[in-house]
Short mmCIF file of C-alpha atoms and ligand atoms in Angstrom, two decimals:
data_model
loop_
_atom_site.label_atom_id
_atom_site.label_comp_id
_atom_site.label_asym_id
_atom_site.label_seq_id
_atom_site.Cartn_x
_atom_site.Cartn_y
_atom_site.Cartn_z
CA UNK A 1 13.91 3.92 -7.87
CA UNK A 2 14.64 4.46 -4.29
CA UNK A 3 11.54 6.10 -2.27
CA UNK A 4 10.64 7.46 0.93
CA UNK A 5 6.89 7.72 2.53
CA UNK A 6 6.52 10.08 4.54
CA UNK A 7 3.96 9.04 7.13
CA UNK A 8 3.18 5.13 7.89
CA UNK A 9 -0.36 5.11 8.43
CA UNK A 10 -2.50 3.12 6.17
CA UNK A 11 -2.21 4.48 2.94
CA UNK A 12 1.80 5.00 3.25
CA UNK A 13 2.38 1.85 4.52
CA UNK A 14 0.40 -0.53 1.78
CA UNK A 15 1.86 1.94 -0.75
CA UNK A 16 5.80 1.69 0.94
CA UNK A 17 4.52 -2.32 1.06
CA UNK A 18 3.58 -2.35 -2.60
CA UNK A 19 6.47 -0.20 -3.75
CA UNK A 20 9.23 -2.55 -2.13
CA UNK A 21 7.48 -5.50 -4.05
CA UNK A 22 7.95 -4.33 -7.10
CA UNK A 23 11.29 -3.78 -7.03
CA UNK A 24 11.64 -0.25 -5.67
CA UNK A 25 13.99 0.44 -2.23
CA UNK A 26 11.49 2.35 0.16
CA UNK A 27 12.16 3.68 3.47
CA UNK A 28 8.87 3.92 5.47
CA UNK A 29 9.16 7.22 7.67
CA UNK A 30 6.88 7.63 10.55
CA UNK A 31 6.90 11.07 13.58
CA UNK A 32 5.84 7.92 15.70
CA UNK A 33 7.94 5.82 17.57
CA UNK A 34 6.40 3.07 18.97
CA UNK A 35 4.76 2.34 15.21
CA UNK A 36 8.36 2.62 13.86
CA UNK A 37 9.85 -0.05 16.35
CA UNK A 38 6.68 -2.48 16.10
CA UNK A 39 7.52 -2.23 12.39
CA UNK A 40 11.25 -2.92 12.72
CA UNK A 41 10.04 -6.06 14.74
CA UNK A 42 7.84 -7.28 11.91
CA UNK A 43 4.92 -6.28 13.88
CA UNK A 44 1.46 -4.89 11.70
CA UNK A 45 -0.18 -2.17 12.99
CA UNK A 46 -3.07 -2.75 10.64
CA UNK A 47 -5.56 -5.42 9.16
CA UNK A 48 -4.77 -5.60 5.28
CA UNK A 49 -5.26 -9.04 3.50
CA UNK A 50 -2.17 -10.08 2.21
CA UNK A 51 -0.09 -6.84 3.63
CA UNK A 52 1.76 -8.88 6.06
CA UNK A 53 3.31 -10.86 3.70
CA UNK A 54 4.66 -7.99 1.76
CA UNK A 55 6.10 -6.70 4.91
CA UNK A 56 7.69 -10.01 5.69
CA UNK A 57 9.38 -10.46 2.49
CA UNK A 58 10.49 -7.07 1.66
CA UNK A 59 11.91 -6.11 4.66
CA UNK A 60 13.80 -9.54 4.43
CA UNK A 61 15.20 -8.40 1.22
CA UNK A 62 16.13 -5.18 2.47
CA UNK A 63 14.41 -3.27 0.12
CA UNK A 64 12.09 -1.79 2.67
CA UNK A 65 12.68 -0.52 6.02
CA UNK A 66 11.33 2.13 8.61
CA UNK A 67 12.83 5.30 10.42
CA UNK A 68 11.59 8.07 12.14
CA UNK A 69 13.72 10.57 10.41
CA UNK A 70 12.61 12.22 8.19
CA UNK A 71 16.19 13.42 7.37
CA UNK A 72 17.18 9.77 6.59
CA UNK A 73 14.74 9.37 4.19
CA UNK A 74 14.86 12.27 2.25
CA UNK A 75 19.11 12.04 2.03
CA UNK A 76 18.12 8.77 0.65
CA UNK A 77 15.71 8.79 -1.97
CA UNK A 78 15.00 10.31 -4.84
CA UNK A 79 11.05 10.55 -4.43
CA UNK A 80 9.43 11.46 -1.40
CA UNK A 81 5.24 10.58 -1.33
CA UNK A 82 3.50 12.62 1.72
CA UNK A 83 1.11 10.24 3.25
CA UNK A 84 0.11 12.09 6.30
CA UNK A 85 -3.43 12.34 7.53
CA UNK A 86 -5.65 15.26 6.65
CA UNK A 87 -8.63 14.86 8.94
CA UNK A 88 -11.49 16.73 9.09
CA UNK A 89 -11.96 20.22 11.10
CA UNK A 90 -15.14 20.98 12.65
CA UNK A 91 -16.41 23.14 9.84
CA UNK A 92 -16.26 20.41 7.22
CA UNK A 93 -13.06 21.46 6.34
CA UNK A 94 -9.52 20.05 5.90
CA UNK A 95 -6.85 20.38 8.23
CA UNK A 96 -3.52 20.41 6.46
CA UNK A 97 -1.46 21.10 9.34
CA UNK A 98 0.51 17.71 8.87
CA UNK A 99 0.88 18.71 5.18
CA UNK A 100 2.50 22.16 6.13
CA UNK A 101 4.32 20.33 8.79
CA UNK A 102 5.81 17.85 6.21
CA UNK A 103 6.33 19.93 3.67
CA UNK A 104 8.49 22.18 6.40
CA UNK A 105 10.63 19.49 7.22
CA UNK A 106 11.38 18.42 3.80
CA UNK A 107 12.21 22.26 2.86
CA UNK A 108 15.08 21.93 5.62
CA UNK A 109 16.58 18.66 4.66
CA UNK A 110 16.91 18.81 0.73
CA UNK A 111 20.06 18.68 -0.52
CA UNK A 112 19.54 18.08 -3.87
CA UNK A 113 16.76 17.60 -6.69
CA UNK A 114 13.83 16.01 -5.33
CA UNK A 115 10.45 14.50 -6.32
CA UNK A 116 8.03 15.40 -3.58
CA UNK A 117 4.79 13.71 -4.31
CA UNK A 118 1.21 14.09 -2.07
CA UNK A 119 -0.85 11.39 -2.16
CA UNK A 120 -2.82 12.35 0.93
CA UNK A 121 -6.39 13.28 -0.20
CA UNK A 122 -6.02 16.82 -0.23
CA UNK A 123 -8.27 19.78 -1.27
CA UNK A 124 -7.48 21.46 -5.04
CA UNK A 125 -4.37 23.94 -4.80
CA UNK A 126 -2.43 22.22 -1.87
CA UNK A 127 0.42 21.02 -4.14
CA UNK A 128 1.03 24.99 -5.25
CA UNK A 129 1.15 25.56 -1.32
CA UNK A 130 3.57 22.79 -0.86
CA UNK A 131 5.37 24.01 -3.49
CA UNK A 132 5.38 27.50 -2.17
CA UNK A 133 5.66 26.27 1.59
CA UNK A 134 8.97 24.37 0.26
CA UNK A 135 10.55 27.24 -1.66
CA UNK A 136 10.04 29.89 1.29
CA UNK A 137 11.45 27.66 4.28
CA UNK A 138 14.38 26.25 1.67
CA UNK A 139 14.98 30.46 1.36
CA UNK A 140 14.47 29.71 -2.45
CA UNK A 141 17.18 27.54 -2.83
CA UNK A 142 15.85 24.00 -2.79
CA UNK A 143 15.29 22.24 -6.24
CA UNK A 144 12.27 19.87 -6.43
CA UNK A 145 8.84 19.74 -8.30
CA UNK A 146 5.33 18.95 -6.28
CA UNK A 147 3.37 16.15 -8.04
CA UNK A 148 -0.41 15.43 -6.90
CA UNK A 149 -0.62 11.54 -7.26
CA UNK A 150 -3.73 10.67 -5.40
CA UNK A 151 -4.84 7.20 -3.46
CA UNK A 152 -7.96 5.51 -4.69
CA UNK A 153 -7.18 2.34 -2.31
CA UNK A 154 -10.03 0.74 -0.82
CA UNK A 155 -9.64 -0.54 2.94
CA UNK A 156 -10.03 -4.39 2.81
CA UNK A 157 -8.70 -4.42 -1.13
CA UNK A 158 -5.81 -2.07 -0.61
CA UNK A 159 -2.73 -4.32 -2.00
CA UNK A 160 -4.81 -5.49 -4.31
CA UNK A 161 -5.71 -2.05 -5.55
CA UNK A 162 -3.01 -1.19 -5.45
CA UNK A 163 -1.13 -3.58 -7.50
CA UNK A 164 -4.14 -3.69 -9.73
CA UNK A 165 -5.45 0.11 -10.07
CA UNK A 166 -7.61 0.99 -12.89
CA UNK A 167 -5.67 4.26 -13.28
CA UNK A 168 -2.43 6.01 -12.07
CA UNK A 169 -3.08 9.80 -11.78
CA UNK A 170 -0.21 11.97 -12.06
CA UNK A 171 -0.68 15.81 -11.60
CA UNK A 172 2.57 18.29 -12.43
CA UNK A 173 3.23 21.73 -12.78
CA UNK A 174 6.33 20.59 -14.96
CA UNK A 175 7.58 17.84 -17.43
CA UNK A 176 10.80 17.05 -15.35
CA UNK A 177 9.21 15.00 -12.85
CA UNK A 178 7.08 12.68 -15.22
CA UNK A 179 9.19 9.91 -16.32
CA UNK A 180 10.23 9.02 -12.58
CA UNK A 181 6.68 8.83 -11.49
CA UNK A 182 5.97 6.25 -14.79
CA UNK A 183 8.73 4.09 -13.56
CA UNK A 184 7.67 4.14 -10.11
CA UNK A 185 3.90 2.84 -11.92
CA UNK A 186 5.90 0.77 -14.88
CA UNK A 187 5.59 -2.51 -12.34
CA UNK A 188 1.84 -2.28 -12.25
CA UNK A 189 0.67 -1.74 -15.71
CA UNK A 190 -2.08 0.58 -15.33
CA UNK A 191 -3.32 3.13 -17.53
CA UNK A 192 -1.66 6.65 -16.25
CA UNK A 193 -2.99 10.00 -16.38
CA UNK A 194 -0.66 13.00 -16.42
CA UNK A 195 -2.73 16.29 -15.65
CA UNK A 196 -2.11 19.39 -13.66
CA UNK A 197 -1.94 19.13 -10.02
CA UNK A 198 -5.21 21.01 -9.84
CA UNK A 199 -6.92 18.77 -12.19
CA UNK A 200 -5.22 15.51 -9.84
CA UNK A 201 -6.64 16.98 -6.72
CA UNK A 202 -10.18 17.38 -8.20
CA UNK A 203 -9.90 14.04 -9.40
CA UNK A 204 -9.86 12.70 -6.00
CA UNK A 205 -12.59 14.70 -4.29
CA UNK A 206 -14.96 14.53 -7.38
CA UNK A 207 -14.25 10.21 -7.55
CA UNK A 208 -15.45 9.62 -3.74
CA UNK A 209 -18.03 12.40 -4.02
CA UNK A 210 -19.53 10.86 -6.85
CA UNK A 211 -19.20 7.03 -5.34
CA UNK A 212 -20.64 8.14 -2.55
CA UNK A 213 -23.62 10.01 -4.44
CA UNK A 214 -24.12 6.43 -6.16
CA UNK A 215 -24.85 5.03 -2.74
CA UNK A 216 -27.08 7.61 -1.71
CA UNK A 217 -28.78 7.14 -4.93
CA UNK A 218 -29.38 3.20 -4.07
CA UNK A 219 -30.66 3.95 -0.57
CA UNK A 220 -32.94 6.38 -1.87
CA UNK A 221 -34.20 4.00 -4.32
CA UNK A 222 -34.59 1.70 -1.52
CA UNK A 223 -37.25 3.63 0.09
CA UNK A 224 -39.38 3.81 -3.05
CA UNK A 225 -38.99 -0.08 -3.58
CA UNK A 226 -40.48 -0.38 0.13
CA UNK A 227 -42.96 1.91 -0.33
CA UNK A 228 -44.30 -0.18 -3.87
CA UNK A 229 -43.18 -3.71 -2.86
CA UNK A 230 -40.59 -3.84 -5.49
CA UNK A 231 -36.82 -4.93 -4.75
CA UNK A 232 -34.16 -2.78 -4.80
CA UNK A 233 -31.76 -5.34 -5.63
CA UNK A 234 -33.52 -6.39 -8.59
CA UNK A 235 -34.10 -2.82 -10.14
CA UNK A 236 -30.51 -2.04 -9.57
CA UNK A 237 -29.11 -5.23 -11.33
CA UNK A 238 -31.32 -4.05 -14.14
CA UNK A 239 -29.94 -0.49 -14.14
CA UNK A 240 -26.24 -1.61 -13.63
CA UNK A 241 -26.17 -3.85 -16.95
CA UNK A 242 -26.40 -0.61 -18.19
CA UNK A 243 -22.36 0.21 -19.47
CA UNK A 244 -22.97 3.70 -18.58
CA UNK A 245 -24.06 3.24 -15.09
CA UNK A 246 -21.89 -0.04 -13.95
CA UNK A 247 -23.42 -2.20 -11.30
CA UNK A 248 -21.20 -1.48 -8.27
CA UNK A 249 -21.64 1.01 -5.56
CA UNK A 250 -25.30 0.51 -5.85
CA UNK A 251 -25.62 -1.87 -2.70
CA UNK A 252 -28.64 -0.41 -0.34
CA UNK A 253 -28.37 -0.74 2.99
CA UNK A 254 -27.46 1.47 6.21
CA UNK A 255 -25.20 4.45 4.21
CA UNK A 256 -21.71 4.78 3.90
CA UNK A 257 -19.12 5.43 6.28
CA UNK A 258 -15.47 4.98 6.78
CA UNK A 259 -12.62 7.26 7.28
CA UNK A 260 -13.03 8.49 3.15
CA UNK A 261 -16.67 9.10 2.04
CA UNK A 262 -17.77 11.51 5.06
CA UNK A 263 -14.76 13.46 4.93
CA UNK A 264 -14.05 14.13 1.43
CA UNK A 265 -17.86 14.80 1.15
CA UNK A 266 -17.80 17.62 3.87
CA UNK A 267 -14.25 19.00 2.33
CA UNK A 268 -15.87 19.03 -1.08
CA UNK A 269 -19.16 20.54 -0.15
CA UNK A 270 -16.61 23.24 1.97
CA UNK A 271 -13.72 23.67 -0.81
CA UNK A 272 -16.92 24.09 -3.70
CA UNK A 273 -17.86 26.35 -0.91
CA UNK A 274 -14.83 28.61 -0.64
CA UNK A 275 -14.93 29.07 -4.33
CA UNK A 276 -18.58 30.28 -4.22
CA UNK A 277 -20.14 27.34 -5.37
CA UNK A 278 -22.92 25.59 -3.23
CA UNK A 279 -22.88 22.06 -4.14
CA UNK A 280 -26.54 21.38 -2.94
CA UNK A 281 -26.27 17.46 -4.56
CA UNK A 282 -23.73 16.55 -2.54
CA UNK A 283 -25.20 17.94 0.39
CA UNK A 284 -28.52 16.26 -0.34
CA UNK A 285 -25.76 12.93 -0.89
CA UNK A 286 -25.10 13.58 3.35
CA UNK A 287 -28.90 13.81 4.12
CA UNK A 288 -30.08 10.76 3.03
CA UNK A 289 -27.03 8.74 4.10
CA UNK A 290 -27.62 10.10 7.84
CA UNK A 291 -31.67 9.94 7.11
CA UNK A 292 -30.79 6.20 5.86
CA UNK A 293 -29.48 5.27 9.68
CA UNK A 294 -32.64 6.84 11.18
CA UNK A 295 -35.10 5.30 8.82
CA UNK A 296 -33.71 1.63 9.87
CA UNK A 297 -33.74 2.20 13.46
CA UNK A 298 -37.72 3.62 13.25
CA UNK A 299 -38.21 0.22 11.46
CA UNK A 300 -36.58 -2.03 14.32
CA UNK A 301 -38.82 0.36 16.65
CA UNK A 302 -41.52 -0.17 15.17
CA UNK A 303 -41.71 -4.00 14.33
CA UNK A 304 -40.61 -4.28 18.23
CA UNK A 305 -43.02 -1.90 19.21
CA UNK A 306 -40.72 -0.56 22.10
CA UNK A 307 -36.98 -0.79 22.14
CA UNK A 308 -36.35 -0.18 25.70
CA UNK A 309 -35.24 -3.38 27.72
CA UNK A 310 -34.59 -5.14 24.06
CA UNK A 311 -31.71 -7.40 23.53
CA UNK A 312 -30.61 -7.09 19.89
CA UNK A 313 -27.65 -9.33 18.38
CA UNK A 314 -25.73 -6.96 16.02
CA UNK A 315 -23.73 -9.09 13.56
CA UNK A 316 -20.45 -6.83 12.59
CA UNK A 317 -19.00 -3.63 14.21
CA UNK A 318 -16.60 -2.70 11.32
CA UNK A 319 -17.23 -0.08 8.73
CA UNK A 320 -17.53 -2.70 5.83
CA UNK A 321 -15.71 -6.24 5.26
CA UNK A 322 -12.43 -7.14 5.23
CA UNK A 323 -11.22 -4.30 7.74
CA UNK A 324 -10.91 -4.01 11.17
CA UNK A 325 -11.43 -0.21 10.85
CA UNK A 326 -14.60 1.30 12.68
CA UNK A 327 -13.98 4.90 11.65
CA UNK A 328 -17.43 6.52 11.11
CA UNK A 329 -18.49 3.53 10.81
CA UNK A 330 -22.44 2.99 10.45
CA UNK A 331 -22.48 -0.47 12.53
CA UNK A 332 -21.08 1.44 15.61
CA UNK A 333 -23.44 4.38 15.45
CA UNK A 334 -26.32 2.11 14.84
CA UNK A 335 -25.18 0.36 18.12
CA UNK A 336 -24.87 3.61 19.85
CA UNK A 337 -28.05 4.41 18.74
CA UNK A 338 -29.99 1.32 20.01
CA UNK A 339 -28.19 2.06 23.77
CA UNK A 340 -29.60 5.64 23.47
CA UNK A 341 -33.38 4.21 22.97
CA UNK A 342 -32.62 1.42 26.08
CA UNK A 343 -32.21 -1.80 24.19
CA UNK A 344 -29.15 -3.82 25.59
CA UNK A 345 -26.30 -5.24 23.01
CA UNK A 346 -24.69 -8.61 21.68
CA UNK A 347 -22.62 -7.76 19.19
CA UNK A 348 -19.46 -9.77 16.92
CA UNK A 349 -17.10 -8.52 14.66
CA UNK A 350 -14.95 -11.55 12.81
CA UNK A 351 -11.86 -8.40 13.05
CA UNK A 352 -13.06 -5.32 14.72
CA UNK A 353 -13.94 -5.94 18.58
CA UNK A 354 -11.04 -5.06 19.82
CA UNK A 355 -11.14 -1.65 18.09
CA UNK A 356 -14.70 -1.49 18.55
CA UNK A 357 -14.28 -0.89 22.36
CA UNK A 358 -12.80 2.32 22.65
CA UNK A 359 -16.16 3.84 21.08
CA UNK A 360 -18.71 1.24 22.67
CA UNK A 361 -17.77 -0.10 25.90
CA UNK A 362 -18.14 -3.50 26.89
CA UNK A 363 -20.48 -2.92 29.75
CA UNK A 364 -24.28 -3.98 31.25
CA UNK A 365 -25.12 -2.78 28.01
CA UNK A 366 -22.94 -4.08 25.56
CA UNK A 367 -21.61 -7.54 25.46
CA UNK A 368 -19.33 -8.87 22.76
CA UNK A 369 -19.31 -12.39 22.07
CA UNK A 370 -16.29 -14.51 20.52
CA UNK A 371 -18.52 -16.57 18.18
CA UNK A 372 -21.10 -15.55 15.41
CA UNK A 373 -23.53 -18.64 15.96
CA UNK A 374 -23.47 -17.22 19.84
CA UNK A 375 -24.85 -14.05 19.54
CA UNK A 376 -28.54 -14.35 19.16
CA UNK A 377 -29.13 -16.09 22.30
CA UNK A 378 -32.09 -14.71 24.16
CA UNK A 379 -32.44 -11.79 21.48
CA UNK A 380 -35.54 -10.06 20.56
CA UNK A 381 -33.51 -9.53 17.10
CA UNK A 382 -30.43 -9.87 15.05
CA UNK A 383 -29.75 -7.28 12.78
CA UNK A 384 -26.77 -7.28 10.14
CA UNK A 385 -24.92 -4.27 10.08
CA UNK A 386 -21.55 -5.42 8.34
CA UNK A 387 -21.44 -7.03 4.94
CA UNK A 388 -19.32 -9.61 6.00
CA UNK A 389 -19.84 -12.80 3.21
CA UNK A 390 -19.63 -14.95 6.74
CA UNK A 391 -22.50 -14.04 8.49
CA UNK A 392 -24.35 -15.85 5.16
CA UNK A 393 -23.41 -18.73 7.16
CA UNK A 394 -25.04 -17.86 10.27
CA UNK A 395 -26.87 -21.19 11.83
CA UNK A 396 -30.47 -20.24 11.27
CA UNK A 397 -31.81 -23.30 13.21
CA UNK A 398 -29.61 -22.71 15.87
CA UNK A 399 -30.41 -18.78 15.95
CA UNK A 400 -34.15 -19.88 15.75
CA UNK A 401 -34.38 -21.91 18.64
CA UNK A 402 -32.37 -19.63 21.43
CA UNK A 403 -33.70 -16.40 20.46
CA UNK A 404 -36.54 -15.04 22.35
CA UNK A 405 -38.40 -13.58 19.16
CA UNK A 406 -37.26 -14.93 15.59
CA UNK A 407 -36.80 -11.68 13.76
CA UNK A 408 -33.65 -10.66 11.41
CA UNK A 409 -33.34 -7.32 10.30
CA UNK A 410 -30.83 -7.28 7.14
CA UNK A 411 -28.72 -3.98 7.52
CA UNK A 412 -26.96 -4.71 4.20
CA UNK A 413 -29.25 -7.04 2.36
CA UNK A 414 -26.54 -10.04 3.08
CA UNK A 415 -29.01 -12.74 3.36
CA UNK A 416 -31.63 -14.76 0.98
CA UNK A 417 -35.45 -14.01 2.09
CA UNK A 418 -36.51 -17.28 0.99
CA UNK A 419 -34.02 -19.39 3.13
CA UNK A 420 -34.37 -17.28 6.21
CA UNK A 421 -38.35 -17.14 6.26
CA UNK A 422 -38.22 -20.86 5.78
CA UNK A 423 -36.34 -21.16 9.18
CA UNK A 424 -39.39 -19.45 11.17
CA UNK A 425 -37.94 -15.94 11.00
CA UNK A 426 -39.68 -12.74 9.97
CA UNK A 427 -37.12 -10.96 8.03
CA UNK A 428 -36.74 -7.18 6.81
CA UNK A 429 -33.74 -6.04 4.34
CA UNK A 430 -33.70 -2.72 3.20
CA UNK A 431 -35.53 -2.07 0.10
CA UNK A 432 -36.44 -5.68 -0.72
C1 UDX B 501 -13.15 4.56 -0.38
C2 UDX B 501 -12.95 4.55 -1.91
O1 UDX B 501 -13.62 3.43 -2.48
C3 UDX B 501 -11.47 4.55 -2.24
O2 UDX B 501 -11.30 4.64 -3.65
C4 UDX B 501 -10.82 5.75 -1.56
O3 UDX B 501 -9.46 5.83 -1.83
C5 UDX B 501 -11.06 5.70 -0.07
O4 UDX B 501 -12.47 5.66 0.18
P1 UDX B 501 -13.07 2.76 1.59
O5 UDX B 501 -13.31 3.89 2.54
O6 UDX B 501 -12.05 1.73 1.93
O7 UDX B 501 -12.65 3.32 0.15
O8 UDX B 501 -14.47 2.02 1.46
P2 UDX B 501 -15.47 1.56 0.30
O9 UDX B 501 -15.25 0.15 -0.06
O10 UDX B 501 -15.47 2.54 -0.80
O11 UDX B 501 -16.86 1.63 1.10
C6 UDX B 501 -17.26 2.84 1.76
C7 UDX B 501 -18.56 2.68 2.48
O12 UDX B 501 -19.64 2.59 1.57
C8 UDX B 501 -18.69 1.45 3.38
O13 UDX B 501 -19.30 1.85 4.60
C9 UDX B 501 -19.57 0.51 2.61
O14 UDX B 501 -20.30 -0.35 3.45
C10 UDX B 501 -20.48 1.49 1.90
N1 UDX B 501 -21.06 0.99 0.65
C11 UDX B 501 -20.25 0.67 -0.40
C12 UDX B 501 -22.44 0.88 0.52
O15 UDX B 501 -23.20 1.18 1.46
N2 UDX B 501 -22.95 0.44 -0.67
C13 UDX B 501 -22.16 0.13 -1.72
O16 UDX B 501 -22.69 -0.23 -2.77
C14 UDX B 501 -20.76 0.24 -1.59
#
């Protein structure tokens, strides 16, 4: 099948990545020029395990290249995905601008039947307005259907995910598109779901809504372990062995973030909203991740009495492992949280300083430090804030001897009790 992508970001370009690999010809189409030529050069703008390699070999092979015309692309291929961004507006809501803008551009350069496909995360109806957006600025005379085929990639896991998905979702308005878009998935051998492109949307929004709710549902369970002395971590490995519940996304700790959760939570609360329902779980979902932040910094307060003049030693900066993303993430506002109250910073990310910066400064009160085991000199206390399965290795007898006070606080519950406590430290997870 030959495909183009229509925006290179992160979800087009493991997907273009993914695509080449399994045989298909992709050309990667980006609006930005400077991505584009790093891209020709084998240059990646992103972290991805294993994404490099895909990019190495399949541009080799010629099966995937990158352009910024979106002309070129289009002429070319049969199947065009949208993978633009759809950020957030200030109301919670979605701004599809780059979706209409797309979807403009593609009206003017069909020549013949096309397969346009959105796989940005979009709110339910936007493939009827790219399909209406399409017909009106082709003056009616375009052929093409609008399939909703939405991204469930996880940052960190996204090749594999996508290689490996535990469902293909395909949303049409007609039968003449479906076959293509099963032998774009043939390679990968997932179950596929065909639906209506309402239905595919929904899917989407209603998945990460409901992940995210499972979080919120640990971290309030948290609270009521600390309050009784039981362990969160224990009570959710008994409720997880449950089929029905599934032990993942159940991990306590300081809430979700991330470019996904936050923002398809606000657009669903907003789109539920539009259609005149108020979807008060979801909303409660937001209050206890942001409460979940606060709670964790009143503890630090409180075990160090005042925060003020306090060096901490923040192990990771990053939204979760395996990225180098720190989008919303919770490690960065806990950091700009602990400036606010007057404590000064070392912090270490094994991938995400260098992104880190723009949105805490390396200053007086924020130093970053090259190596983990560095960090918690002359700290009053390390606190993990990224689940990173390194920072299990963190040299305790080291960390005991240079920091001023021994005391860990375990953001994500990364560490054993027993081990650290036996090294001199008081130590505090969350819910445990
Ligand atoms: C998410 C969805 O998983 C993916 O399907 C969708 O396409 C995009 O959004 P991602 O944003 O990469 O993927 O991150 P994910 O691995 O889902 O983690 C999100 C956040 O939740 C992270 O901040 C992570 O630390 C946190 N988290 C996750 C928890 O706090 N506890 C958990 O048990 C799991």
């Amino acid at each position: 099948m030959t495909i183009s992508i229509i925006g290179t970001g992160y979800v087009g370009l493991v997907t273009g990545a993914c695509f080449a690999e399994a045989g298909h010809t992709v050309i990667c189409v980006d609006c930005d020029a400077s991505k584009v030529a790093t891209l020709q050069k084998g240059g990646v703008p992103i972290y991805e395990p294993g994404l490099e390699e895909l990019l190495v070999r399949n541009t080799a092979s010629g099966r995937l290249r990158f352009t910024t015309s979106t002309e070129e692309g289009v002429a070319n291929s049969q199947v065009i995905f949208i993978a633009v961004p759809t950020p957030s507006l200030a109301d919670g809501g979605v701004d599809l601008s780059f979706i209409e803008g797309v979807a403009r551009e593609i009206a003017g350069c069909l020549t013949g039947y096309r397969i346009v496909v959105d796989k940005s995360t979009v709110p339910v109806k936007t493939a009827e307005k790219v399909a209406e957006t399409i017909k009106r600025y082709s003056k009616g005379k375009a052929d093409f259907d609008v399939v909703s085929n939405p991204e469930f990639l996880r940052e960190g896991f996204a090749v594999e995910d996508l290689q490996h998905p535990d469902r293909v979702v395909i949303g049409v308005s007609s039968e003449r598109p479906v076959a293509a878009m099963r032998e774009i998935y043939a390679p990968f051998q997932a179950p596929i779901i065909v639906t209506d492109t309402n239905s595919a949307e929904l899917i989407k929004h209603a998945s990460n809504s409901f992940l995210a709710l499972k979080i919120s549902y640990a971290n309030a369970l948290s609270i009521v372990c600390e309050a009784t002395g039981a362990n969160v971590q224990e009570v959710v490995r008994g409720m997880g062995m449950d089929e029905r519940i599934g032990n993942r996304f159940l991990n306590a700790g300081l809430g979700f973030g991330g470019s996904c959760f936050p923002k398809d939570l606000s657009a669903f609360i907003r789109i539920s909203e539009e259609l005149g329902y108020d979807f008060r779980l979801l909303k409660e979902v937001q209050h206890i991740n942001s409460d979940q932040m606060a709670r964790f910094v009143r503890k630090l307060a409180s075990i160090l009495w005042v925060l003020k003049y306090k060096r901490i030693g923040v192990l990771g900066l990053a939204f979760k492992q395996n990225t180098d993303d720190v989008r919303m993430s919770p490690a960065i506002e806990l950091c700009q949280r602990l400036i606010q109250q007057g404590a000064t910073l070392r912090v270490y990310d094994p991938q995400a300083m260098e992104k880190a910066k723009a949105l805490l400064p390396e200053n007086d009160k924020t130093t970053y430090v090259a190596h983990m085991d560095d960090v918690p000199a002359g700290c009053d206390a390390l606190v993990i804030a990224t689940e990173w399965p390194q920072f299990t290795k963190l040299d305790l007898v080291r960390a005991r001897e240079e920091m001023r006070t021994p005391i860990i606080l375990d953001g994500r519950n990364l560490l054993e009790r027993p081990s650290v406590e036996s090294h001199g430290f008081l130590y505090h997870g969350v819910g445990r």
